[in-house]
């Protein structure tokens, strides 16, 4: 649905913003999270949806709480 796609895109924008704020590359974030760099790119472009586990892992590597990421997605909309 359109709302789902909008959520994916918003999550991607928040992820990219937070990753850039920490000065970490997609590749370094992917390695730290044991994920593929391509997957990080797909998330940031809103082409993939992260699992709850992935949100927790990403948040941890970005020194955020998972709820902070979700709240930022909520506020962005």
CSV table of N, CA and C in Angstrom, one decimal:
chain,number,residue,atom,x,y,z
A,1,UNK,N,0.8,-1.2,0.0
A,1,UNK,CA,0.0,0.0,0.0
A,1,UNK,C,0.9,1.3,0.0
A,2,UNK,N,0.3,2.4,-0.3
A,2,UNK,CA,1.0,3.6,-0.3
A,2,UNK,C,1.6,4.0,1.0
A,3,UNK,N,0.8,3.8,2.1
A,3,UNK,CA,1.3,4.1,3.4
A,3,UNK,C,2.5,3.3,3.8
A,4,UNK,N,2.4,2.0,3.5
A,4,UNK,CA,3.5,1.1,3.8
A,4,UNK,C,4.8,1.6,3.1
A,5,UNK,N,4.7,1.9,1.8
A,5,UNK,CA,5.8,2.4,1.0
A,5,UNK,C,6.4,3.6,1.6
A,6,UNK,N,5.5,4.5,2.1
A,6,UNK,CA,5.9,5.8,2.7
A,6,UNK,C,6.7,5.5,4.0
A,7,UNK,N,6.2,4.5,4.8
A,7,UNK,CA,6.9,4.1,6.0
A,7,UNK,C,8.3,3.6,5.7
A,8,UNK,N,8.5,2.8,4.6
A,8,UNK,CA,9.8,2.2,4.2
A,8,UNK,C,10.7,3.4,3.9
A,9,UNK,N,10.2,4.3,3.1
A,9,UNK,CA,11.0,5.4,2.7
A,9,UNK,C,11.4,6.3,3.8
A,10,UNK,N,10.5,6.6,4.8
A,10,UNK,CA,10.8,7.4,5.9
A,10,UNK,C,11.8,6.7,6.8
A,11,UNK,N,11.7,5.4,7.0
A,11,UNK,CA,12.6,4.7,7.8
A,11,UNK,C,14.0,4.8,7.2
A,12,UNK,N,14.1,4.6,5.9
A,12,UNK,CA,15.3,4.8,5.2
A,12,UNK,C,16.0,6.1,5.3
A,13,UNK,N,15.2,7.2,5.3
A,13,UNK,CA,15.7,8.5,5.5
A,13,UNK,C,16.3,8.7,6.9
A,14,UNK,N,15.6,8.2,7.9
A,14,UNK,CA,16.0,8.3,9.2
A,14,UNK,C,17.3,7.5,9.4
A,15,UNK,N,17.4,6.3,8.9
A,15,UNK,CA,18.6,5.5,9.0
A,15,UNK,C,19.8,6.2,8.3
A,16,UNK,N,19.6,6.7,7.1
A,16,UNK,CA,20.7,7.4,6.5
A,16,UNK,C,21.1,8.6,7.2
A,17,UNK,N,20.2,9.4,7.7
A,17,UNK,CA,20.5,10.6,8.5
A,17,UNK,C,21.4,10.2,9.8
A,18,UNK,N,20.9,9.2,10.5
A,18,UNK,CA,21.6,8.8,11.7
A,18,UNK,C,22.9,8.2,11.4
A,19,UNK,N,23.0,7.4,10.3
A,19,UNK,CA,24.3,6.8,9.9
A,19,UNK,C,25.3,7.9,9.6
A,20,UNK,N,24.8,8.9,8.8
A,20,UNK,CA,25.7,10.0,8.4
A,20,UNK,C,26.2,10.8,9.6
A,21,UNK,N,25.3,11.0,10.6
A,21,UNK,CA,25.6,11.8,11.8
A,21,UNK,C,26.7,11.1,12.6
A,22,UNK,N,26.8,9.8,12.5
A,22,UNK,CA,27.8,9.0,13.2
A,22,UNK,C,29.1,9.0,12.4
A,23,UNK,N,29.0,9.4,11.1
A,23,UNK,CA,30.2,9.3,10.2
A,23,UNK,C,30.6,8.0,9.8
A,24,UNK,N,29.7,7.0,9.8
A,24,UNK,CA,30.0,5.6,9.4
A,24,UNK,C,29.5,5.3,8.0
A,25,UNK,N,30.3,4.6,7.3
A,25,UNK,CA,29.8,4.2,5.9
A,25,UNK,C,28.8,3.1,6.0
A,26,UNK,N,28.1,2.9,4.9
A,26,UNK,CA,27.2,1.8,4.8
A,26,UNK,C,27.9,0.5,5.0
A,27,UNK,N,29.1,0.4,4.4
A,27,UNK,CA,29.9,-0.8,4.5
A,27,UNK,C,30.3,-1.1,6.0
A,28,UNK,N,30.8,-0.1,6.7
A,28,UNK,CA,31.1,-0.3,8.1
A,28,UNK,C,29.9,-0.6,9.0
A,29,UNK,N,28.8,0.0,8.7
A,29,UNK,CA,27.6,-0.3,9.5
A,29,UNK,C,27.2,-1.7,9.2
A,30,UNK,N,27.2,-2.1,7.9
A,30,UNK,CA,26.8,-3.5,7.6
A,30,UNK,C,27.7,-4.5,8.3
A,31,UNK,N,29.0,-4.3,8.2
A,31,UNK,CA,30.0,-5.2,8.9
A,31,UNK,C,29.7,-5.3,10.4
A,32,UNK,N,29.5,-4.2,11.0
A,32,UNK,CA,29.2,-4.1,12.5
A,32,UNK,C,27.9,-4.9,12.8
A,33,UNK,N,27.0,-4.8,11.9
A,33,UNK,CA,25.7,-5.5,12.1
A,33,UNK,C,25.6,-6.9,11.6
A,34,UNK,N,26.6,-7.3,10.9
A,34,UNK,CA,26.6,-8.6,10.3
A,34,UNK,C,25.5,-8.7,9.2
A,35,UNK,N,25.5,-7.6,8.4
A,35,UNK,CA,24.5,-7.5,7.3
A,35,UNK,C,25.3,-7.2,6.1
A,36,UNK,N,24.6,-7.3,4.9
A,36,UNK,CA,25.3,-7.0,3.7
A,36,UNK,C,25.1,-5.5,3.4
A,37,UNK,N,26.2,-4.9,2.8
A,37,UNK,CA,26.1,-3.5,2.5
A,37,UNK,C,25.0,-3.2,1.6
A,38,UNK,N,24.7,-4.1,0.6
A,38,UNK,CA,23.6,-3.9,-0.3
A,38,UNK,C,22.3,-3.8,0.4
A,39,UNK,N,22.1,-4.6,1.5
A,39,UNK,CA,20.9,-4.5,2.3
A,39,UNK,C,20.7,-3.2,3.0
A,40,UNK,N,21.8,-2.6,3.5
A,40,UNK,CA,21.8,-1.3,4.1
A,40,UNK,C,21.3,-0.3,3.1
A,41,UNK,N,21.9,-0.4,1.9
A,41,UNK,CA,21.5,0.5,0.8
A,41,UNK,C,20.0,0.4,0.5
A,42,UNK,N,19.5,-0.8,0.4
A,42,UNK,CA,18.1,-1.1,0.1
A,42,UNK,C,17.2,-0.5,1.2
A,43,UNK,N,17.6,-0.7,2.5
A,43,UNK,CA,16.9,-0.1,3.6
A,43,UNK,C,16.8,1.4,3.4
A,44,UNK,N,18.0,2.1,3.2
A,44,UNK,CA,18.0,3.5,3.1
A,44,UNK,C,17.2,4.1,1.9
A,45,UNK,N,17.1,3.3,0.9
A,45,UNK,CA,16.3,3.7,-0.3
A,45,UNK,C,14.8,3.4,-0.1
A,46,UNK,N,14.4,2.7,1.0
A,46,UNK,CA,13.0,2.3,1.2
A,46,UNK,C,12.6,1.2,0.4
A,47,UNK,N,13.5,0.4,-0.1
A,47,UNK,CA,13.2,-0.8,-1.0
A,47,UNK,C,13.1,-2.1,-0.2
A,48,UNK,N,13.5,-2.0,1.1
A,48,UNK,CA,13.4,-3.2,2.0
A,48,UNK,C,12.9,-2.7,3.3
A,49,UNK,N,12.2,-3.7,4.0
A,49,UNK,CA,11.7,-3.4,5.3
A,49,UNK,C,12.5,-4.2,6.4
A,50,UNK,N,13.0,-3.5,7.4
A,50,UNK,CA,13.8,-4.3,8.4
A,50,UNK,C,12.9,-5.1,9.3
A,51,UNK,N,13.4,-6.2,9.8
A,51,UNK,CA,12.7,-6.9,10.9
A,51,UNK,C,12.9,-6.2,12.2
A,52,UNK,N,12.2,-6.6,13.2
A,52,UNK,CA,12.3,-6.0,14.5
A,52,UNK,C,13.8,-6.2,15.0
A,53,UNK,N,14.3,-7.4,14.8
A,53,UNK,CA,15.6,-7.8,15.2
A,53,UNK,C,16.7,-6.8,14.5
A,54,UNK,N,16.5,-6.6,13.2
A,54,UNK,CA,17.4,-5.7,12.5
A,54,UNK,C,17.3,-4.3,13.1
A,55,UNK,N,16.1,-3.8,13.4
A,55,UNK,CA,16.0,-2.5,14.0
A,55,UNK,C,16.8,-2.4,15.3
A,56,UNK,N,16.7,-3.4,16.1
A,56,UNK,CA,17.5,-3.4,17.4
A,56,UNK,C,19.0,-3.4,17.1
A,57,UNK,N,19.4,-4.2,16.2
A,57,UNK,CA,20.9,-4.3,15.8
A,57,UNK,C,21.4,-3.0,15.3
A,58,UNK,N,20.6,-2.4,14.3
A,58,UNK,CA,21.0,-1.1,13.8
A,58,UNK,C,21.1,0.0,14.8
A,59,UNK,N,20.1,0.0,15.7
A,59,UNK,CA,20.0,1.0,16.7
A,59,UNK,C,21.2,0.9,17.7
A,60,UNK,N,21.5,-0.3,18.0
A,60,UNK,CA,22.7,-0.5,18.9
A,60,UNK,C,24.0,0.0,18.3
A,61,UNK,N,24.2,-0.3,17.0
A,61,UNK,CA,25.4,0.1,16.4
A,61,UNK,C,25.4,1.7,16.2
A,62,UNK,N,24.3,2.3,16.1
A,62,UNK,CA,24.2,3.7,16.0
A,62,UNK,C,24.1,4.5,17.3
A,63,UNK,N,24.2,3.7,18.4
A,63,UNK,CA,24.2,4.2,19.8
A,63,UNK,C,22.8,4.9,20.0
A,64,UNK,N,21.8,4.3,19.6
A,64,UNK,CA,20.4,4.7,19.8
A,64,UNK,C,19.6,3.6,20.4
A,65,UNK,N,18.5,4.0,21.0
A,65,UNK,CA,17.5,3.0,21.4
A,65,UNK,C,16.6,2.7,20.2
A,66,UNK,N,16.1,1.4,20.1
A,66,UNK,CA,15.2,1.1,19.0
A,66,UNK,C,14.0,2.1,19.0
A,67,UNK,N,13.5,2.4,20.2
A,67,UNK,CA,12.3,3.3,20.2
A,67,UNK,C,12.7,4.7,19.7
A,68,UNK,N,13.9,5.1,19.9
A,68,UNK,CA,14.3,6.4,19.4
A,68,UNK,C,14.2,6.5,17.8
A,69,UNK,N,14.6,5.4,17.2
A,69,UNK,CA,14.5,5.3,15.7
A,69,UNK,C,13.0,5.3,15.3
A,70,UNK,N,12.2,4.5,16.0
A,70,UNK,CA,10.8,4.4,15.6
A,70,UNK,C,10.1,5.8,15.9
A,71,UNK,N,10.5,6.4,17.0
A,71,UNK,CA,9.9,7.7,17.3
A,71,UNK,C,10.3,8.8,16.2
A,72,UNK,N,11.5,8.7,15.8
A,72,UNK,CA,11.9,9.6,14.7
A,72,UNK,C,11.2,9.4,13.4
A,73,UNK,N,10.9,8.1,13.1
A,73,UNK,CA,10.1,7.8,11.9
A,73,UNK,C,8.7,8.3,12.1
A,74,UNK,N,8.1,8.1,13.3
A,74,UNK,CA,6.8,8.7,13.6
A,74,UNK,C,6.7,10.2,13.4
A,75,UNK,N,7.7,10.9,14.0
A,75,UNK,CA,7.8,12.3,14.0
A,75,UNK,C,8.0,12.9,12.6
A,76,UNK,N,8.7,12.1,11.8
A,76,UNK,CA,9.1,12.5,10.4
A,76,UNK,C,7.8,12.6,9.5
A,77,UNK,N,6.9,11.7,9.8
A,77,UNK,CA,5.7,11.6,9.0
A,77,UNK,C,4.8,12.7,9.4
